[in-house]
């Protein structure tokens, strides 16, 4: 079963179970996927769907920070719940230790030895971690490692 089929089935199950919140979150994710498919006139494969879902999670995490600044706990709770639902469709996320190991091997691969080589390191790491780690966290860890 493809990821899009799983989303469709889970959306139907959420509707049948009268879980409006989950159905709405899945519906928004499906809409984001459909928009990209229509705009680019392509059918997305599972890897591309994962990229779209990862972007949706990132959008919600960014909004979460703003909600916390605005002291809107109701919106914080809703965004957290949306992130949790979307994360269930993404591959298992890498831990910081796993990321540090990937960063070490990538820096040795590209021969990086200063912060000036960060772009090369990031270019080597991103394809390996696509959908499995937040790029902001990767960037932070690479900066720490190269300093």
CSV table of C-alpha atoms in Angstrom, one decimal, residues 11-106:
chain,number,residue,atom,x,y,z
A,11,UNK,CA,-8.9,9.6,6.4
A,12,UNK,CA,-11.9,7.3,5.7
A,13,UNK,CA,-11.4,5.5,9.0
A,14,UNK,CA,-11.2,8.8,10.9
A,15,UNK,CA,-14.4,10.0,9.3
A,16,UNK,CA,-16.1,6.7,10.1
A,17,UNK,CA,-14.8,6.9,13.7
A,18,UNK,CA,-16.0,10.5,13.9
A,19,UNK,CA,-12.5,11.8,14.6
A,20,UNK,CA,-13.0,15.1,12.9
A,21,UNK,CA,-9.6,16.5,14.1
A,22,UNK,CA,-7.6,13.6,12.6
A,23,UNK,CA,-9.7,13.7,9.4
A,24,UNK,CA,-9.0,17.4,9.0
A,25,UNK,CA,-5.3,17.0,9.5
A,26,UNK,CA,-5.1,14.2,7.0
A,27,UNK,CA,-7.3,16.1,4.6
A,28,UNK,CA,-4.9,19.1,4.8
A,29,UNK,CA,-1.9,16.8,4.0
A,30,UNK,CA,-3.8,15.2,1.1
A,31,UNK,CA,-4.6,18.7,-0.2
A,32,UNK,CA,-0.9,19.7,-0.1
A,33,UNK,CA,0.0,16.6,-2.0
A,34,UNK,CA,-2.7,17.1,-4.6
A,35,UNK,CA,-1.7,20.8,-5.0
A,36,UNK,CA,1.9,19.8,-5.9
A,37,UNK,CA,0.6,17.0,-8.2
A,38,UNK,CA,-1.7,19.4,-10.1
A,39,UNK,CA,0.8,22.2,-10.2
A,40,UNK,CA,3.6,20.1,-11.6
A,41,UNK,CA,1.3,17.6,-13.5
A,42,UNK,CA,3.0,14.6,-11.9
A,43,UNK,CA,2.1,11.7,-9.6
A,44,UNK,CA,4.2,11.8,-6.5
A,45,UNK,CA,5.9,8.6,-5.3
A,46,UNK,CA,6.2,7.7,-1.6
A,47,UNK,CA,9.6,9.5,-1.2
A,48,UNK,CA,8.1,12.7,-2.6
A,49,UNK,CA,5.0,12.4,-0.4
A,50,UNK,CA,7.3,12.1,2.6
A,51,UNK,CA,9.0,15.4,1.5
A,52,UNK,CA,5.6,17.1,1.4
A,53,UNK,CA,4.6,15.7,4.8
A,54,UNK,CA,7.9,16.8,6.2
A,55,UNK,CA,7.3,20.3,4.9
A,56,UNK,CA,3.8,20.3,6.6
A,57,UNK,CA,5.4,19.3,9.9
A,58,UNK,CA,8.0,22.1,9.5
A,59,UNK,CA,5.2,24.6,8.9
A,60,UNK,CA,3.4,23.5,12.0
A,61,UNK,CA,6.6,23.6,14.1
A,62,UNK,CA,7.3,27.2,12.9
A,63,UNK,CA,3.8,28.1,13.8
A,64,UNK,CA,4.2,26.4,17.1
A,65,UNK,CA,7.0,28.8,18.0
A,66,UNK,CA,4.8,31.8,17.2
A,67,UNK,CA,1.9,30.4,19.2
A,68,UNK,CA,4.2,30.0,22.2
A,69,UNK,CA,5.4,33.6,21.9
A,70,UNK,CA,1.8,34.7,21.8
A,71,UNK,CA,0.9,32.6,24.8
A,72,UNK,CA,-1.8,30.8,22.9
A,73,UNK,CA,-1.8,27.4,24.7
A,74,UNK,CA,-4.9,26.2,22.8
A,75,UNK,CA,-3.1,26.7,19.4
A,76,UNK,CA,0.0,25.1,20.8
A,77,UNK,CA,-1.9,22.0,21.8
A,78,UNK,CA,-3.6,21.8,18.4
A,79,UNK,CA,-0.3,22.2,16.5
A,80,UNK,CA,1.3,19.5,18.7
A,81,UNK,CA,-1.5,17.1,18.0
A,82,UNK,CA,-1.3,17.9,14.2
A,83,UNK,CA,2.5,17.3,14.3
A,84,UNK,CA,2.0,14.0,16.1
A,85,UNK,CA,-0.5,12.8,13.5
A,86,UNK,CA,1.7,13.8,10.5
A,87,UNK,CA,4.8,12.3,12.1
A,88,UNK,CA,3.1,8.9,12.1
A,89,UNK,CA,3.4,8.9,8.3
A,90,UNK,CA,7.1,9.8,8.3
A,91,UNK,CA,9.9,7.4,8.6
A,92,UNK,CA,11.5,6.9,12.1
A,93,UNK,CA,13.3,10.1,13.0
A,94,UNK,CA,17.0,10.0,13.6
A,95,UNK,CA,18.3,10.7,17.0
A,96,UNK,CA,20.9,13.4,17.7
A,97,UNK,CA,23.6,10.7,18.2
A,98,UNK,CA,22.7,9.1,14.9
A,99,UNK,CA,22.9,12.5,13.2
A,100,UNK,CA,26.3,13.2,14.8
A,101,UNK,CA,27.6,10.0,13.3
A,102,UNK,CA,26.3,10.9,9.9
A,103,UNK,CA,27.9,14.4,10.2
A,104,UNK,CA,31.2,12.9,11.2
A,105,UNK,CA,31.3,10.6,8.1
A,106,UNK,CA,30.1,13.3,5.8
